mmCIF file of C-alpha atoms in Angstrom:
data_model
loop_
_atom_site.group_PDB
_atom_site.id
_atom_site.type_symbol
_atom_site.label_atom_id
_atom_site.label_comp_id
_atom_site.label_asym_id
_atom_site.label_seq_id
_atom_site.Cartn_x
_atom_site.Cartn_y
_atom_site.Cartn_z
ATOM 1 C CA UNK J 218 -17.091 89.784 130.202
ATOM 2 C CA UNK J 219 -14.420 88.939 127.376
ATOM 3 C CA UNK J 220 -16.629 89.110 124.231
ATOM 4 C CA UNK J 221 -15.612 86.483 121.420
ATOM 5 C CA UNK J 222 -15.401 85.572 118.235
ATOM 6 C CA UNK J 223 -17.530 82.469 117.599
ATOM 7 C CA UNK J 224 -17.988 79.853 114.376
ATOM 8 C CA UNK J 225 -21.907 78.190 115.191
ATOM 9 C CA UNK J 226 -22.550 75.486 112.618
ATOM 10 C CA UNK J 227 -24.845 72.883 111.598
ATOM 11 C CA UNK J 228 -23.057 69.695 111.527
ATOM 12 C CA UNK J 229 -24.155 66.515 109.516
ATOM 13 C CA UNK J 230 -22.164 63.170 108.640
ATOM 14 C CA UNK J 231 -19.152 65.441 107.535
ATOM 15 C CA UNK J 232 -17.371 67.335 109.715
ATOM 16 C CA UNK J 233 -14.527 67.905 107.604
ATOM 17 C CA UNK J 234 -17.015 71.156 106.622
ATOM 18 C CA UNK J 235 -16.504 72.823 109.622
ATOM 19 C CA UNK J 236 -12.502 71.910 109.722
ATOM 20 C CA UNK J 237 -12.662 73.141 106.226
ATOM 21 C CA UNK J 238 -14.919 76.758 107.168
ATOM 22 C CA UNK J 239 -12.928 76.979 110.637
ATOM 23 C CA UNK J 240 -9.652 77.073 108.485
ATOM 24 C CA UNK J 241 -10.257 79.454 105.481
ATOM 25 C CA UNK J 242 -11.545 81.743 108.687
ATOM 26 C CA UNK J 243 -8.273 81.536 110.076
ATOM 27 C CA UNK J 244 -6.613 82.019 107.011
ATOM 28 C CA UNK J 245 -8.304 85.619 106.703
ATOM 29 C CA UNK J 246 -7.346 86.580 110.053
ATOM 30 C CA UNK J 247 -10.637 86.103 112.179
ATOM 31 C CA UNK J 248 -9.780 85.294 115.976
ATOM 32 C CA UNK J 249 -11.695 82.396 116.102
ATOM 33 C CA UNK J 250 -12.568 81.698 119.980
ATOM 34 C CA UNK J 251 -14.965 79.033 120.044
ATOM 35 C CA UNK J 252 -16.883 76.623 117.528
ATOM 36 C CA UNK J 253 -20.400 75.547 118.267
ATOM 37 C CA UNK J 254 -21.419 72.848 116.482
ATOM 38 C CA UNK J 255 -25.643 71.800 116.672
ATOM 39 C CA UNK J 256 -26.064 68.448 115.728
ATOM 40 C CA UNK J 257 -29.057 65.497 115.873
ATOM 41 C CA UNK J 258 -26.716 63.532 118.517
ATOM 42 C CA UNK J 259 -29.485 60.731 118.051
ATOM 43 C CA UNK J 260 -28.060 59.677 114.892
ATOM 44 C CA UNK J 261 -25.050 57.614 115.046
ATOM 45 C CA UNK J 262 -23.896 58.786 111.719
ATOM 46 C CA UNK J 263 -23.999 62.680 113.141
ATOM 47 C CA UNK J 264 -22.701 61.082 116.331
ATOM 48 C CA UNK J 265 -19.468 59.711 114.748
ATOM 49 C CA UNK J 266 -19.317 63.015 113.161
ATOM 50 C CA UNK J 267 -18.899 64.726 115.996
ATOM 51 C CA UNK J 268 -16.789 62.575 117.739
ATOM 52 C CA UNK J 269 -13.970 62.901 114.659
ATOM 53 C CA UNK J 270 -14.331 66.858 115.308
ATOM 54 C CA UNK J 271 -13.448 66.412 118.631
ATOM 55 C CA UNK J 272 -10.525 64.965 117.829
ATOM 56 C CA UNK J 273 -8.909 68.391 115.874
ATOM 57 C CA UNK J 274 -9.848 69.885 119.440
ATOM 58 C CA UNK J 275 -6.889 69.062 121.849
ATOM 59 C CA UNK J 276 -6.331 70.299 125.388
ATOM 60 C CA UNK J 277 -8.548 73.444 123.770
ATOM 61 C CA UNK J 278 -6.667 74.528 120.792
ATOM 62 C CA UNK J 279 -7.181 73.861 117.465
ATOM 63 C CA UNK J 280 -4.019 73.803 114.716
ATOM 64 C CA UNK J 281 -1.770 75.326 117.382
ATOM 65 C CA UNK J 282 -4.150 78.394 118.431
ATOM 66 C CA UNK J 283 -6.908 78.701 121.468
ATOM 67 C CA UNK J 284 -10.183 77.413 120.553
ATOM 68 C CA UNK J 285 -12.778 75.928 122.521
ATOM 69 C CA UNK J 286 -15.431 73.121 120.658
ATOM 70 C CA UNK J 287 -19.324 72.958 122.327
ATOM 71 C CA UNK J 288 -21.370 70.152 121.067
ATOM 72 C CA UNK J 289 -25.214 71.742 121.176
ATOM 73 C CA UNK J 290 -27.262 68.581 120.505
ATOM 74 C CA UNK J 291 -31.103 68.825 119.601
ATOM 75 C CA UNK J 292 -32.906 67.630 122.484
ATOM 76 C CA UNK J 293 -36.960 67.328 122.741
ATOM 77 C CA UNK J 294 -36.862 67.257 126.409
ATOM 78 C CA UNK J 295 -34.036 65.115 127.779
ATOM 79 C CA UNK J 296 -34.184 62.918 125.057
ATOM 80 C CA UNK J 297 -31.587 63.843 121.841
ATOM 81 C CA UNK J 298 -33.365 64.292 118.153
ATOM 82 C CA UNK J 299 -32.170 61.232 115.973
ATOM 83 C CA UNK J 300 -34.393 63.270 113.170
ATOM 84 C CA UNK J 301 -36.513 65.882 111.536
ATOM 85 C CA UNK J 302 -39.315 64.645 110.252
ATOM 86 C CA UNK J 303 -42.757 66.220 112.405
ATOM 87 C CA UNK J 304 -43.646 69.987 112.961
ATOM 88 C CA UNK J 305 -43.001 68.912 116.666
ATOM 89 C CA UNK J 306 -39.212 68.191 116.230
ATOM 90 C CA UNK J 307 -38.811 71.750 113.747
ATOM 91 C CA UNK J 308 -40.181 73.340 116.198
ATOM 92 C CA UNK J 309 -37.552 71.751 118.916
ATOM 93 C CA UNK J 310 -34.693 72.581 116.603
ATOM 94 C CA UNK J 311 -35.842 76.466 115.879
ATOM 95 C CA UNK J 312 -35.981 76.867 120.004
ATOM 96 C CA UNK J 313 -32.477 75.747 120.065
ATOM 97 C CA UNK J 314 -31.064 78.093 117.082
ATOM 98 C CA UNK J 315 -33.255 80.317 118.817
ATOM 99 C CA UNK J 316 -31.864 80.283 122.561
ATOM 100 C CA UNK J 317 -28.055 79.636 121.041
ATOM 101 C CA UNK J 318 -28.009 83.007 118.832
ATOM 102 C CA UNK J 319 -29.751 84.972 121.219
ATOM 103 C CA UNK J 320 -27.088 83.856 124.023
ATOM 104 C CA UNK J 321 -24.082 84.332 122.456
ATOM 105 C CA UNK J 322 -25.290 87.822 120.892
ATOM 106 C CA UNK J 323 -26.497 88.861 124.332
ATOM 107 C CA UNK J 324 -22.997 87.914 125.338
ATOM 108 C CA UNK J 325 -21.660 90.653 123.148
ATOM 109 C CA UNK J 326 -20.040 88.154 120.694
ATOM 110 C CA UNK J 327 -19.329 88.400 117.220
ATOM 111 C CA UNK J 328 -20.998 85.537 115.277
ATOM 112 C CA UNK J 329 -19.874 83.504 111.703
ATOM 113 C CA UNK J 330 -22.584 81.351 110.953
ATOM 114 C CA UNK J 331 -21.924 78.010 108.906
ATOM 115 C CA UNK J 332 -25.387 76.516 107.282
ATOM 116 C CA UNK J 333 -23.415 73.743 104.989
ATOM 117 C CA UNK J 334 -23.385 70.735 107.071
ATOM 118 C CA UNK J 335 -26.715 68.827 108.339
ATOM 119 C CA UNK J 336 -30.242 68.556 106.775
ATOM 120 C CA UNK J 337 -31.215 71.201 105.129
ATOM 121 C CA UNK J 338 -34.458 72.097 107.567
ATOM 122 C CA UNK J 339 -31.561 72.677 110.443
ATOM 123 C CA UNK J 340 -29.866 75.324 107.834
ATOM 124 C CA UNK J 341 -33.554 77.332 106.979
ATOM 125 C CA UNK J 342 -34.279 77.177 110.602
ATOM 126 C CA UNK J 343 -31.067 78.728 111.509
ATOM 127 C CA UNK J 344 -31.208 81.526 108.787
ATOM 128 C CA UNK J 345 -34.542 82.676 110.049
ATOM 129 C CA UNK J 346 -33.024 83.012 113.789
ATOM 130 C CA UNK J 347 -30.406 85.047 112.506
ATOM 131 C CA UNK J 348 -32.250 87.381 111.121
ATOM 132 C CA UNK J 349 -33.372 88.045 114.215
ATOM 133 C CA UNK J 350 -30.576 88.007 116.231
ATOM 134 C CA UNK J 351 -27.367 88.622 113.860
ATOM 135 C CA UNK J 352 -26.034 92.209 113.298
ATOM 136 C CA UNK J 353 -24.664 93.457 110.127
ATOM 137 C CA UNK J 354 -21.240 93.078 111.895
ATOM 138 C CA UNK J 355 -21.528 89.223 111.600
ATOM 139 C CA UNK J 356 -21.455 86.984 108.793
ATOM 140 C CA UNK J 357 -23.255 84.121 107.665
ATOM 141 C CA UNK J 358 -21.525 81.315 104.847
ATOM 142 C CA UNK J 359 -21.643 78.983 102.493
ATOM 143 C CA UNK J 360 -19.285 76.436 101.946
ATOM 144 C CA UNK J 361 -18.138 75.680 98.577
ATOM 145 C CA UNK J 362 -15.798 72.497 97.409
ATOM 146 C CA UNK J 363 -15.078 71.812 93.991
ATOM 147 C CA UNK J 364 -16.798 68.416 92.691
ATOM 148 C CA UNK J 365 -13.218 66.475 92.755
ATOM 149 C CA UNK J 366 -12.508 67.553 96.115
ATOM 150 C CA UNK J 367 -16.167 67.086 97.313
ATOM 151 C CA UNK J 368 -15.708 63.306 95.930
ATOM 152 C CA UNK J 369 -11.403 63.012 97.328
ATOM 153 C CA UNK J 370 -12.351 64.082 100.441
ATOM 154 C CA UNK J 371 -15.464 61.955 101.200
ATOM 155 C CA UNK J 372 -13.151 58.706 99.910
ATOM 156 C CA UNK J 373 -10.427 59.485 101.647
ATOM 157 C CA UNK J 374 -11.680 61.424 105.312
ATOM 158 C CA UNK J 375 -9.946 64.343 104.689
ATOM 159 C CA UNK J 376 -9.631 67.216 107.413
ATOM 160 C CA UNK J 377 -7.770 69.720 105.936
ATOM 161 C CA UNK J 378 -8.270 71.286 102.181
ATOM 162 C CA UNK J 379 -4.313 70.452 100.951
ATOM 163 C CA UNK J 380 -4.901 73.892 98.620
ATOM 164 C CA UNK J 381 -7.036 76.810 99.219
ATOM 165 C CA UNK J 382 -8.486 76.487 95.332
ATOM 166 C CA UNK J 383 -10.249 73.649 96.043
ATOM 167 C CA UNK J 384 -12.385 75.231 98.963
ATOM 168 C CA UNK J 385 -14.088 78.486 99.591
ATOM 169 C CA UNK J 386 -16.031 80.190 101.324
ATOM 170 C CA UNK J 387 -19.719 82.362 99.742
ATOM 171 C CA UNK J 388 -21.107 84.776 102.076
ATOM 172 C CA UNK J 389 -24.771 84.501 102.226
ATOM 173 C CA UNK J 390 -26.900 88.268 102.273
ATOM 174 C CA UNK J 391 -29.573 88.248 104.477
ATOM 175 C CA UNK J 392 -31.018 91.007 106.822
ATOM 176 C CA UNK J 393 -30.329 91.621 110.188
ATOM 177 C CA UNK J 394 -34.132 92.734 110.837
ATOM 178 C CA UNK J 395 -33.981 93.625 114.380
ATOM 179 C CA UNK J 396 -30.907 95.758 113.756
ATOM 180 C CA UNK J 397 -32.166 97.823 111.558
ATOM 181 C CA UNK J 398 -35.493 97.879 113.079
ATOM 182 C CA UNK J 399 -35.481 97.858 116.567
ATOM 183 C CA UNK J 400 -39.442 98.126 116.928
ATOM 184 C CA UNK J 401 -39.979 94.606 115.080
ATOM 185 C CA UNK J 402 -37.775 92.671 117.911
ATOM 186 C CA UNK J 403 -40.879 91.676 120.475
ATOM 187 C CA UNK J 404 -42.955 90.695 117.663
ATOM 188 C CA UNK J 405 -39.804 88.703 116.441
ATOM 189 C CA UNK J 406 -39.100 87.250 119.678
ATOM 190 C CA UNK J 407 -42.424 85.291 120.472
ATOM 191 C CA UNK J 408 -42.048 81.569 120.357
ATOM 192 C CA UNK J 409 -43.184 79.350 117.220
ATOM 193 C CA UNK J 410 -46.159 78.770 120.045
ATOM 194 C CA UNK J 411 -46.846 82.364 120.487
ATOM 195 C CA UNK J 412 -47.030 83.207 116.719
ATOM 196 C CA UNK J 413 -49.248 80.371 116.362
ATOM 197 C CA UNK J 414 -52.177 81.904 118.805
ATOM 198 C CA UNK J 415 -51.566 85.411 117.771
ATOM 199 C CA UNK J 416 -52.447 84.394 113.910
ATOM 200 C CA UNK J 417 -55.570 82.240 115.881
ATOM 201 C CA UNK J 418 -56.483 85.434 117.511
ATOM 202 C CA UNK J 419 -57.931 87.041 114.347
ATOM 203 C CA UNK J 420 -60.396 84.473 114.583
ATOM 204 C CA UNK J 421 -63.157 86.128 117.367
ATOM 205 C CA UNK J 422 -64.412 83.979 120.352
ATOM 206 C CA UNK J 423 -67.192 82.441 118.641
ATOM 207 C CA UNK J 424 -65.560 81.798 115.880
ATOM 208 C CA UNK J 425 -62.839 79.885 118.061
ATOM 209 C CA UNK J 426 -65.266 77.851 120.165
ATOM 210 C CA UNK J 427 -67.004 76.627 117.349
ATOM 211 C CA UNK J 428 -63.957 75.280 115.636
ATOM 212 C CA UNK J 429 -62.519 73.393 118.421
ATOM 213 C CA UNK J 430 -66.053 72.007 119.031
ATOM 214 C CA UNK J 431 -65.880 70.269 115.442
ATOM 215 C CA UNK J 432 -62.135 69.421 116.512
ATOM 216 C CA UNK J 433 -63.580 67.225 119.610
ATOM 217 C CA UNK J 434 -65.888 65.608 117.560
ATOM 218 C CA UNK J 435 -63.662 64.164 115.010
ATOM 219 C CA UNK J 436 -61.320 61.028 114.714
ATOM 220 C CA UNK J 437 -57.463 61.305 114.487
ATOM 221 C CA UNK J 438 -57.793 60.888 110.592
ATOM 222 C CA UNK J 439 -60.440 62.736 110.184
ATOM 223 C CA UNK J 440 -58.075 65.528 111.769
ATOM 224 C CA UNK J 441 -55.367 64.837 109.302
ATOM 225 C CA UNK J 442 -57.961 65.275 107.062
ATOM 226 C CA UNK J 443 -59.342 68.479 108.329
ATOM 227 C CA UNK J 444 -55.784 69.773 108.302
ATOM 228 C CA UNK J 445 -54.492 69.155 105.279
ATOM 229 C CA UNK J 446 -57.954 70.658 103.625
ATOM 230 C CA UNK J 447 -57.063 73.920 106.280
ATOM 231 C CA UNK J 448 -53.966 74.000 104.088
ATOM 232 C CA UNK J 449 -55.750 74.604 100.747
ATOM 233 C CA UNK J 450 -54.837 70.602 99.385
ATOM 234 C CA UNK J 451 -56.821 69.386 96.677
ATOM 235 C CA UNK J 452 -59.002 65.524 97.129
ATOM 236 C CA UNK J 453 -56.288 64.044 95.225
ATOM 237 C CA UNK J 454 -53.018 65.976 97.055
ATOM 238 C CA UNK J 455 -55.010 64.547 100.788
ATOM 239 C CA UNK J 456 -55.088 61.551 99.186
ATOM 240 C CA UNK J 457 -51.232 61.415 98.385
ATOM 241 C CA UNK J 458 -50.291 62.808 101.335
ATOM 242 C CA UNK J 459 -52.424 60.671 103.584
ATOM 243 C CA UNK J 460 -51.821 57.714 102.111
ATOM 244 C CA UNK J 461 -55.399 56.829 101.252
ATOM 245 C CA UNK J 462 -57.728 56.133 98.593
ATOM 246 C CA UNK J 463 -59.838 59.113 97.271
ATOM 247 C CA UNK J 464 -63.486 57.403 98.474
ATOM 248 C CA UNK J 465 -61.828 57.716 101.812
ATOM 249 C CA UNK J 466 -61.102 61.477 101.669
ATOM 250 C CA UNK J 467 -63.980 62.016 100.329
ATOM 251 C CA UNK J 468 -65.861 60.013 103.524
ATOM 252 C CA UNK J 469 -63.239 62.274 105.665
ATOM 253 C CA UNK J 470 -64.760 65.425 104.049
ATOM 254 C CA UNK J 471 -68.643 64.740 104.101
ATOM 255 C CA UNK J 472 -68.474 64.027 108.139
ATOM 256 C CA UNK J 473 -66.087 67.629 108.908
ATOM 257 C CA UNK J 474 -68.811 69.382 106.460
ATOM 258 C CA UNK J 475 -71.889 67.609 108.303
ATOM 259 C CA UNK J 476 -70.220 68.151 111.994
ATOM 260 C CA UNK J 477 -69.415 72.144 110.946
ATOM 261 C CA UNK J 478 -72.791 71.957 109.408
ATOM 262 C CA UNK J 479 -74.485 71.150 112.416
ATOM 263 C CA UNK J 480 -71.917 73.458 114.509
ATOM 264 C CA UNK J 481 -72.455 76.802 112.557
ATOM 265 C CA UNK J 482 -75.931 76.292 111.353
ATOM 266 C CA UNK J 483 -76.937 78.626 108.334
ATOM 267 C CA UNK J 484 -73.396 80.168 109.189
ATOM 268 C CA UNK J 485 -75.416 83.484 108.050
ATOM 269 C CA UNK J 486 -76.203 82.804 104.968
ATOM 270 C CA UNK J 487 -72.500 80.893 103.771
ATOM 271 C CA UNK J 488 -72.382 77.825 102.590
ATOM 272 C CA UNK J 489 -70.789 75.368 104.650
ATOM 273 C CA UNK J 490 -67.820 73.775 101.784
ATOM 274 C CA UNK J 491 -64.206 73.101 101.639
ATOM 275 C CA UNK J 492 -63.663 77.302 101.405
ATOM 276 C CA UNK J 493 -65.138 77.890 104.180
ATOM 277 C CA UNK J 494 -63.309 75.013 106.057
ATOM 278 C CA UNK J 495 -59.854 76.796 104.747
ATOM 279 C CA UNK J 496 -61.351 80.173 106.261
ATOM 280 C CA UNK J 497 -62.176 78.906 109.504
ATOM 281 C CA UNK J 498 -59.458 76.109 110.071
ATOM 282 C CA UNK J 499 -56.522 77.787 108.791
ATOM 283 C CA UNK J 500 -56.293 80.063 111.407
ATOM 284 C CA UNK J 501 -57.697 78.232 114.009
ATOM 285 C CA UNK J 502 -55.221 75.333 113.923
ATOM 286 C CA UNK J 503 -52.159 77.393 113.464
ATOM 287 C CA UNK J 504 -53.381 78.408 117.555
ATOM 288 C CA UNK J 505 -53.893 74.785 118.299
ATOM 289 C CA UNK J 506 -50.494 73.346 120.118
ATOM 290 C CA UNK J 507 -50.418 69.709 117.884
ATOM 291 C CA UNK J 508 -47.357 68.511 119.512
#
């Protein structure tokens, strides 16, 4: 197997960012093989994007030189992400950083990874996979563009920085974890799903069955409700973030405190209040596949 040198990036509605990273690479010398570009193919705006990349990309060479473009789109099933917006679709988009690093690393390649184009959730999801799956032979960056330029080359669809002051690129430290410690990578290399039930597994049995028994016996906001309490949010932050009235939390709280009331009893001598529900939910729903 012929390993490679490989630019993965995050694309957004600009993918003059990855012309512009893919050439200061060149400029210091890095062989690059192949871009991968993940993108929410969904949007038409990310879409078009990609489509104008494709166009630099000719017969497989790139400004006279070998290099391959992949399109990764974010797919929930066989349906392409238009957006991030649920823990759901963050989840979707962390498998695919996931599966893509640990591919081309497996692969033997050696990675530059480009976080500057795409919503920013894309670019924190990324980081966290490469820190599992990067070595401290590979590089991750940031690119930089003066304000002017930033503002000329929106305006005017420019590819190609004219002069290298008006571009650069910021290497990014982070820490190759499994590298240096080879014992962390199975823990590191359970799914979101996996982490989920592991932290659910320091609740005990009982403990388990008699939070999923209030779960059953409450509405779909009355969940939201439950949740967002789990989470440690005040009456007037579930209020905000629910979009309802205070009166209604507070209607949303009494029936989770009467059903976990009736549930756990004298819950040996606790009493049954919004702590309690923090204690018991927190873990419990980060086990609970929402999806």
């Amino acid at each position: 197997m012929t390993h490679q040198t490989i630019l993965a990036a995050t694309l957004g509605g600009q993918p003059q960012i990855i012309t512009f990273t893919l050439d200061l690479l060149l400029k210091r010398g890095e062989p690059i093989d192949q871009v991968v570009v993940v993108y929410l193919a969904s949007n038409p705006r990310y879409y078009q994007a990609y489509l104008k990349l494709q166009g630099e990309f000719v017969a497989d060479r790139y400004a006279g030189r070998p290099c391959h473009l992949r399109g990764l789109p974010i797919r929930i099933g066989d349906n392409p992400l238009a957006d991030i917006e649920t823990s759901a679709q963050i989840e979707f988009v962390h498998n695919t950083f996931y599966q893509l690093l640990r591919e081309l690393k497996n692969q033997g390649n050696r990675i530059h990874l480009s976080l500057s184009s795409g919503r920013r959730m894309m670019a924190l999801v990324a980081l966290e996979a490469a820190m599992q799956y990067l070595a401290p032979t590979d590089c991750i960056w940031h690119l930089y563009t003066t304000p002017e330029f930033t503002r000329r080359a929106k305006e005017e669809q420019l590819m190609h920085a004219p002069t290298e002051e008006d571009t650069q690129l910021l290497a990014v430290p982070f820490v190759p974890w499994a590298a240096y410690f080879p014992g962390l990578r199975p823990l590191l290399e359970q799914t979101p799903r996996e982490s989920r039930e592991a932290a659910a597994g320091w609740l005990d049995k009982d403990e388990r069955a008699r939070c999923q028994q209030v779960w059953r016996l409450l509405t779909p906001r009355q969940r939201e409700a439950l949740r967002a309490f789990a989470d440690g949010l005040t009456r007037s932050q579930v209020a905000d973030q629910l979009g309802i009235a205070i009166s209604t939390v507070d209607a949303h709280r009494n029936v989770i405190l009467q059903q976990c009331q009736a549930v756990w009893g004298e819950a040996g001598g606790q009493e049954i209040n919004l702590r309690f529900i923090q204690q018991r939910f927190n873990l419990f729903l980060k086990g609970l596949d929402l999806v």
